[in-house]
Short mmCIF file of C-alpha atoms (C1' of nucleotides) in Angstrom, two decimals:
data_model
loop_
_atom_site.label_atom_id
_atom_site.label_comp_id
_atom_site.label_asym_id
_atom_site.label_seq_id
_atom_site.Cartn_x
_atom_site.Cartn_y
_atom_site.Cartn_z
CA UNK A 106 50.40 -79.67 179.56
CA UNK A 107 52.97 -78.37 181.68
CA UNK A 108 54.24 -81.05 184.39
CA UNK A 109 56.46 -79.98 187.44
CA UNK A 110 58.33 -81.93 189.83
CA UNK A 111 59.22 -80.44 193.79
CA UNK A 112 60.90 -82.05 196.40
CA UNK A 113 59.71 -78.74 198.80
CA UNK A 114 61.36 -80.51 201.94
CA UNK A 115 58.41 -79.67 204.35
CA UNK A 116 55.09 -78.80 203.47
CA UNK A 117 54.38 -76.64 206.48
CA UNK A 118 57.87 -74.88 205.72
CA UNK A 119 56.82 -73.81 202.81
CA UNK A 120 53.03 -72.94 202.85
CA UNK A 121 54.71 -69.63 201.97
CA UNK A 122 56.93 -70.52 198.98
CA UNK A 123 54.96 -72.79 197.15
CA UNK A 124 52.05 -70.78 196.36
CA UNK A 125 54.21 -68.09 195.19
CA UNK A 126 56.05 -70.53 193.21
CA UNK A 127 52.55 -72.10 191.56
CA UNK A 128 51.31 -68.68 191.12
CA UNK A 129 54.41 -67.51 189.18
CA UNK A 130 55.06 -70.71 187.14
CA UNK A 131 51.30 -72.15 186.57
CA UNK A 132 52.16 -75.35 185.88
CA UNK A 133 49.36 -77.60 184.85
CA UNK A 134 49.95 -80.30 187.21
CA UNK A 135 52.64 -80.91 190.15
CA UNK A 136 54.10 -83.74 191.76
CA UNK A 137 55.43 -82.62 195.24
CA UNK A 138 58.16 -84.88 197.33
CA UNK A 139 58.92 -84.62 201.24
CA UNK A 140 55.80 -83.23 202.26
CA UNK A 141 56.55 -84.31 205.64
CA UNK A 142 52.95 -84.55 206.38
CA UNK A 143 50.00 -87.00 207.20
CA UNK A 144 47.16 -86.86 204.64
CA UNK A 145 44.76 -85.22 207.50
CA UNK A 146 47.89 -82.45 207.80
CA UNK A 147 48.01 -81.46 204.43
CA UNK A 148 46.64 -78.18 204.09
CA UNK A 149 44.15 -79.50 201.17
CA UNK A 150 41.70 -76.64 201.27
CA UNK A 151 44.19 -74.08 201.16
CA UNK A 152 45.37 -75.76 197.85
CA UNK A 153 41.65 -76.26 196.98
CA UNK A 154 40.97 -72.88 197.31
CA UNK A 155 43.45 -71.54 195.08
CA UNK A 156 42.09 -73.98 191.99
CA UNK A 157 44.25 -76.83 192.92
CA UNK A 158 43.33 -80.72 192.66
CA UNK A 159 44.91 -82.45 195.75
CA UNK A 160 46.05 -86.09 196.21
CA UNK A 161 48.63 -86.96 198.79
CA UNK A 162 49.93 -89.94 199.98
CA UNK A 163 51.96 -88.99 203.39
CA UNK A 164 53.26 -90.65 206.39
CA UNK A 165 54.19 -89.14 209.68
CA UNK A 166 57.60 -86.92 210.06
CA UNK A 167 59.43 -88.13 207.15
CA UNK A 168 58.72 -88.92 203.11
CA UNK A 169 55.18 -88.33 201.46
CA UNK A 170 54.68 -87.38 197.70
CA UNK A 171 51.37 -85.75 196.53
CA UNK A 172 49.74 -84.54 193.29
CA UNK A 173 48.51 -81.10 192.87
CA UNK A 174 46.63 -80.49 189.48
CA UNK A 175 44.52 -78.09 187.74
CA UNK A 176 43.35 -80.62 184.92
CA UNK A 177 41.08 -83.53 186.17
CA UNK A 178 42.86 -86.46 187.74
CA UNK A 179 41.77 -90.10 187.20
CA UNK A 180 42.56 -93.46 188.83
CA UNK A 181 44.88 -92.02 191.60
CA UNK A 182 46.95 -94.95 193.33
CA UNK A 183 49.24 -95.20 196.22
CA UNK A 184 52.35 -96.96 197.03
CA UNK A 185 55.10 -98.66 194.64
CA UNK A 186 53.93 -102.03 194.05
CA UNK A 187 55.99 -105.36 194.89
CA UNK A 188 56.19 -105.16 198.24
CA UNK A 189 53.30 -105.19 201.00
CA UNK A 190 55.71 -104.46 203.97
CA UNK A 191 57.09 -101.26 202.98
CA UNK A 192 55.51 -98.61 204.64
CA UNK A 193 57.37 -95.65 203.22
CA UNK A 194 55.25 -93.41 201.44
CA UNK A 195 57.08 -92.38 197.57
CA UNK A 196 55.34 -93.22 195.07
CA UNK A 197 51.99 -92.04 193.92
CA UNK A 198 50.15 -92.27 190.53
CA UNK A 199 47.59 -90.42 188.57
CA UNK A 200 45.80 -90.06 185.20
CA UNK A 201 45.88 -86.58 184.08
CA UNK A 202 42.98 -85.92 181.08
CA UNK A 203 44.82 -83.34 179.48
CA UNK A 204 43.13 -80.99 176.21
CA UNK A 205 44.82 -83.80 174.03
CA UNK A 206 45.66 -86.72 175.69
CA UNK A 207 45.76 -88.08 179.21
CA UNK A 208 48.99 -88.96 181.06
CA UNK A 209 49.89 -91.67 183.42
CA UNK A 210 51.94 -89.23 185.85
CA UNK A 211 53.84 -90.98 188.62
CA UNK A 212 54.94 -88.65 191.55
CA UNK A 213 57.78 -90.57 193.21
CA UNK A 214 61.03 -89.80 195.87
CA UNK A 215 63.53 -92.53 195.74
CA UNK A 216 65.39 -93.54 198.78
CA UNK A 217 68.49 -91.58 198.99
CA UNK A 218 70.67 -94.96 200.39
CA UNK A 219 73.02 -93.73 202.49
CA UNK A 220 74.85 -94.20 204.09
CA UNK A 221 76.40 -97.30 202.33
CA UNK A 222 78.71 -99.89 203.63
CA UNK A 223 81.43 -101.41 201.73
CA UNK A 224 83.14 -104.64 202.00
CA UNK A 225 86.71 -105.51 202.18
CA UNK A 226 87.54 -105.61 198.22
CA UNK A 227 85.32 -102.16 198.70
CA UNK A 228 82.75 -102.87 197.17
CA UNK A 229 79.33 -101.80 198.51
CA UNK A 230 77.04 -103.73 200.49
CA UNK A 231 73.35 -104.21 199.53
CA UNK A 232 72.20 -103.89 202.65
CA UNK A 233 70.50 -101.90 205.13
CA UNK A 234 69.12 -98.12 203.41
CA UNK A 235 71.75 -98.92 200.15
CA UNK A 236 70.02 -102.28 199.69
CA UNK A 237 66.72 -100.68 200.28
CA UNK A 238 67.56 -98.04 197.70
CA UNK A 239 68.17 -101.27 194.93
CA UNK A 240 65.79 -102.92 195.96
CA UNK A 241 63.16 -100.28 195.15
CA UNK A 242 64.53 -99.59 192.04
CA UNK A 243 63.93 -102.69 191.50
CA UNK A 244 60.45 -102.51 191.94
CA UNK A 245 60.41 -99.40 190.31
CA UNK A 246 62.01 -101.10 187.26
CA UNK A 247 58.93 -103.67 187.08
CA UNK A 248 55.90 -100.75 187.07
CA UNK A 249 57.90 -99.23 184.89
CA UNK A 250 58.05 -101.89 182.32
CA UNK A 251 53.78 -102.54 183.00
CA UNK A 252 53.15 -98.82 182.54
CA UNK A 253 54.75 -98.99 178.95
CA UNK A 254 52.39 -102.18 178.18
CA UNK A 255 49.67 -99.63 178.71
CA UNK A 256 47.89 -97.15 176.07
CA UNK A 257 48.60 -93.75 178.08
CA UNK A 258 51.42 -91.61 177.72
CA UNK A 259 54.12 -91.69 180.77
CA UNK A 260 55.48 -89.62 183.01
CA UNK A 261 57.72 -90.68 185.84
CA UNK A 262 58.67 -87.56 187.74
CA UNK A 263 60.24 -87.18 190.95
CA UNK A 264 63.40 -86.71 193.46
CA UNK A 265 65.29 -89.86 192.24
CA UNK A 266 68.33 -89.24 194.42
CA UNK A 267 70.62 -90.10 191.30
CA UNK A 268 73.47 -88.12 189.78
CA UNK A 269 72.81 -89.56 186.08
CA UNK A 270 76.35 -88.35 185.44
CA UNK A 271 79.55 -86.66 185.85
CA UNK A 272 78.38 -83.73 184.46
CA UNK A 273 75.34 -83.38 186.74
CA UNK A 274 77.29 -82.38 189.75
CA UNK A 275 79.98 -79.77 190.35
CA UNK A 276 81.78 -81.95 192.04
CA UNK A 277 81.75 -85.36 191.06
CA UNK A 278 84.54 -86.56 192.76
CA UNK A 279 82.85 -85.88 196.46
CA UNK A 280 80.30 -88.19 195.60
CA UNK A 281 82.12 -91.04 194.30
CA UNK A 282 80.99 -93.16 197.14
CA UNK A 283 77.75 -91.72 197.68
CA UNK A 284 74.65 -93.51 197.19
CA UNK A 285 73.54 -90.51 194.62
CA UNK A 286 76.22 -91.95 192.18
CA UNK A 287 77.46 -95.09 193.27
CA UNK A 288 78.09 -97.23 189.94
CA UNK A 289 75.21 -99.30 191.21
CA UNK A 290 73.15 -96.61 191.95
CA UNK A 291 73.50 -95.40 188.32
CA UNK A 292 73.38 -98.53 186.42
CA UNK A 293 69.68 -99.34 188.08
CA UNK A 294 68.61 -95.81 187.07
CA UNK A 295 70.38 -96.59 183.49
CA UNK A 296 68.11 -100.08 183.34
CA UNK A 297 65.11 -98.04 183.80
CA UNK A 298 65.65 -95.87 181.13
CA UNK A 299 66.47 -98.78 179.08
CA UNK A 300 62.81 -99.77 178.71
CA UNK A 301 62.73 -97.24 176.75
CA UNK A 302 62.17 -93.87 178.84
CA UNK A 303 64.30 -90.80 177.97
CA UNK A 304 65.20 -88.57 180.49
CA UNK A 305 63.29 -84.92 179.68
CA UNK A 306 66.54 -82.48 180.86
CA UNK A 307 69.24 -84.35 178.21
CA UNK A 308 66.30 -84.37 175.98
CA UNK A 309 66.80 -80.44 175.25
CA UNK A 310 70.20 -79.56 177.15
CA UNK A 311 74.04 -80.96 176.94
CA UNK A 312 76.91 -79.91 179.42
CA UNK A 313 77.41 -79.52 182.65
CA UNK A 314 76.79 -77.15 184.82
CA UNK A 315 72.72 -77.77 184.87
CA UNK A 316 71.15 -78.74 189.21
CA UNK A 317 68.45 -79.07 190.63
CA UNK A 318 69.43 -79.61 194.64
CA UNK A 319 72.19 -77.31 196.40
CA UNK A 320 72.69 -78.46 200.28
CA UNK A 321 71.50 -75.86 202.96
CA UNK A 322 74.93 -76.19 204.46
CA UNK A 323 79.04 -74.83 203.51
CA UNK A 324 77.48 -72.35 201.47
CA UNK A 325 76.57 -74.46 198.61
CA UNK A 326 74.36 -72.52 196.67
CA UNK A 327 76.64 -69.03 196.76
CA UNK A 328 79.06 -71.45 195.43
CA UNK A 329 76.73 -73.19 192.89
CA UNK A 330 77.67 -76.33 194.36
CA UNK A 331 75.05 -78.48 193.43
CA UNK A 332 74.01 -81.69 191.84
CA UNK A 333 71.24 -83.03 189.16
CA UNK A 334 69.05 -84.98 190.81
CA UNK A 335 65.42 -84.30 190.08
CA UNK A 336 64.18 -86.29 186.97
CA UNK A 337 61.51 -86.70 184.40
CA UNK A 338 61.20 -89.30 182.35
CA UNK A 339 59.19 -89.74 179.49
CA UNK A 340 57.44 -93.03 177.49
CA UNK A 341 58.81 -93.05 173.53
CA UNK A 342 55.28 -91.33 173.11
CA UNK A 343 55.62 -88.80 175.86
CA UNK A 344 59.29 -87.85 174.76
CA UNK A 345 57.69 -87.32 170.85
CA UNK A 346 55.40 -84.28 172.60
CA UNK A 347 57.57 -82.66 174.60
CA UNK A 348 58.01 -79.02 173.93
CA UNK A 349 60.15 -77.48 176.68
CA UNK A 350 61.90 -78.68 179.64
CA UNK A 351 62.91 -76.11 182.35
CA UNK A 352 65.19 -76.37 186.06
CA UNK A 353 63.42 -73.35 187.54
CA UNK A 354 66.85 -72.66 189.99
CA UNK A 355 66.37 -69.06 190.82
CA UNK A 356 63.72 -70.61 193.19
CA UNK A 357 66.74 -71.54 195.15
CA UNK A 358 67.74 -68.10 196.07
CA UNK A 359 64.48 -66.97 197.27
CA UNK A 360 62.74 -66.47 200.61
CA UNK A 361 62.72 -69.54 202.83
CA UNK A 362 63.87 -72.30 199.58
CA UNK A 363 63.98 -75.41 200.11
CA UNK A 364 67.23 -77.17 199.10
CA UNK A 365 65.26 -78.35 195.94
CA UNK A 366 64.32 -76.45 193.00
CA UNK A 367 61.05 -77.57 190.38
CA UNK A 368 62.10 -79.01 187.52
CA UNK A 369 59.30 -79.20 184.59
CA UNK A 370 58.50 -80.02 180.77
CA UNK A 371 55.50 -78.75 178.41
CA UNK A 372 54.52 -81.54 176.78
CA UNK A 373 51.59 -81.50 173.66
CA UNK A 374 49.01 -83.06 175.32
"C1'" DA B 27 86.78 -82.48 207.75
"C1'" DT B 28 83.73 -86.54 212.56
"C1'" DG B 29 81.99 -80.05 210.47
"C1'" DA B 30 78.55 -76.97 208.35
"C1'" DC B 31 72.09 -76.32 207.68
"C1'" DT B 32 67.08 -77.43 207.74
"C1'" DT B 33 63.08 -80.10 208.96
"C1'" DG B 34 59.83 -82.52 212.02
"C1'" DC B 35 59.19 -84.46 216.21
"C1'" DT B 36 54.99 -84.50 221.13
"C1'" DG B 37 61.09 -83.01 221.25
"C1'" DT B 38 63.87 -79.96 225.42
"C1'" DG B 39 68.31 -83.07 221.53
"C1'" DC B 40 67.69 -86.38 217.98
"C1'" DA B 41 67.19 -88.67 213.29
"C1'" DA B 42 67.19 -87.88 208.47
"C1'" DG B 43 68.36 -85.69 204.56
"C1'" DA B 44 72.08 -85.64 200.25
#
DNA sequence: ATGACTTGCTGTGCAAGA
């Protein structure tokens, strides 16, 4: 089962470049961030008519996460659980009944938290889109820990607006204060993992030198300026099938890219 | 470097992204 993740930053933008992309890479199933989109402007049958499942879970102008999937999908739910008032659309959830095994596959974009306030001793604030950001990953934290109590293999795969590490952007020391890789920032991603996920990319591949977002702006992708921040992560039983795990970043010098590139694993399931 | 670029909005410049 091959498993891709996409922040495509627009659907509409790229009703060009995502086909191609799905056409040329044939991954199994997809889960897509920004789609920018309400649920009745998602161009479904489009998707439909090319062989594509389609689950979306948008809001208007900004956010939205869907699932796109050639294998059947089961038990789709929307939303990250813990708290009734958000209204931002990121997180989305699906079984996938793969030849093998089925998959609990979570689609999700994580708040990006900036920008961040510090205090006087400089440390930063938990408030405002920061403390939103912590807050959720928070949450996050808690499904994560119930979808390992579960039977189904796990997938959590997504934009998670984290720089794991040093060697995951070109440039570390511009982002020192950044939300991406804040200590904070990293240490809630780090408590995740801690239930026991692993992380598909550092599964397979050391070193730096390995991104998955370039900005549109100063050229940064002539100048492979970029930073890893599109993740998989895998239950102990996922990570025991995985076969291959891929940044597809050529995408990002082709027609119209968005200032993502899809990451994906093949997992035996 | 307060920049840059791209997207969606019911806009005619702005917010948001990272």
């Amino acid at each position: 089962m091959k498993i891709a993740t996409f922040n495509i930053n627009g659907i509409k933008a790229r009703i060009e470049a995502l086909p191609h992309w799905l056409e040329a890479a044939r991954p199994d199933v997809v889960a897509l961030q920004e789609i920018k989109s309400v649920d009745e402007g998602f161009p479904r049958e489009m998707f439909e008519d090319l062989g594509w499942r389609v689950e979306t879970h948008g809001q208007k102008g900004f956010n939205g996460v869907a699932i796109l999937s050639r294998l059947p999908l089961e038990d789709v739910t929307r939303g990250l659980p813990g708290d009734e008032s958000d209204e931002q659309a990121r997180w989305i959830e699906a079984t996938v009944i793969g030849e093998k095994r089925a998959v609990r596959l979570c689609g999700l974009y994580l708040p990006n938290g900036n920008p961040v306030s510090f205090d006087a001793d400089g440390q930063p604030e938990a408030v405002g889109k920061y403390g939103y950001k912590l807050s959720w990953m928070a949450r996050m934290h808690a499904r994560a820990a119930d979808l390992l109590q579960g039977e189904e293999l796990v997938v959590m795969a997504g934009d998670y607006n984290i720089i794991p590490q040093a060697e995951d952007a070109a440039k570390p020391e511009a982002w020192r204060q950044d939300a991406l890789f804040l200590p904070e920032s990293r240490a809630a991603f780090r408590r995740i993992l801690n239930l026991g996920f692993s992380e598909a990319f550092r599964l397979r591949e050391t070193g730096p030198g390995h991104y998955s977002f370039w900005d549109y702006q100063a050229g940064a992708w002539e100048r492979n300026n970029g930073i890893r921040i599109d993740h998989l992560l895998l239950s102990p039983q996922a990570a025991d099938l995985l076969q291959d795990v891929r940044i597809d970043r050529e995408v990002r010098g082709q027609e119209k890219p968005s200032d993502h590139v899809p990451v994906w694993i093949e997992l035996d399931a």
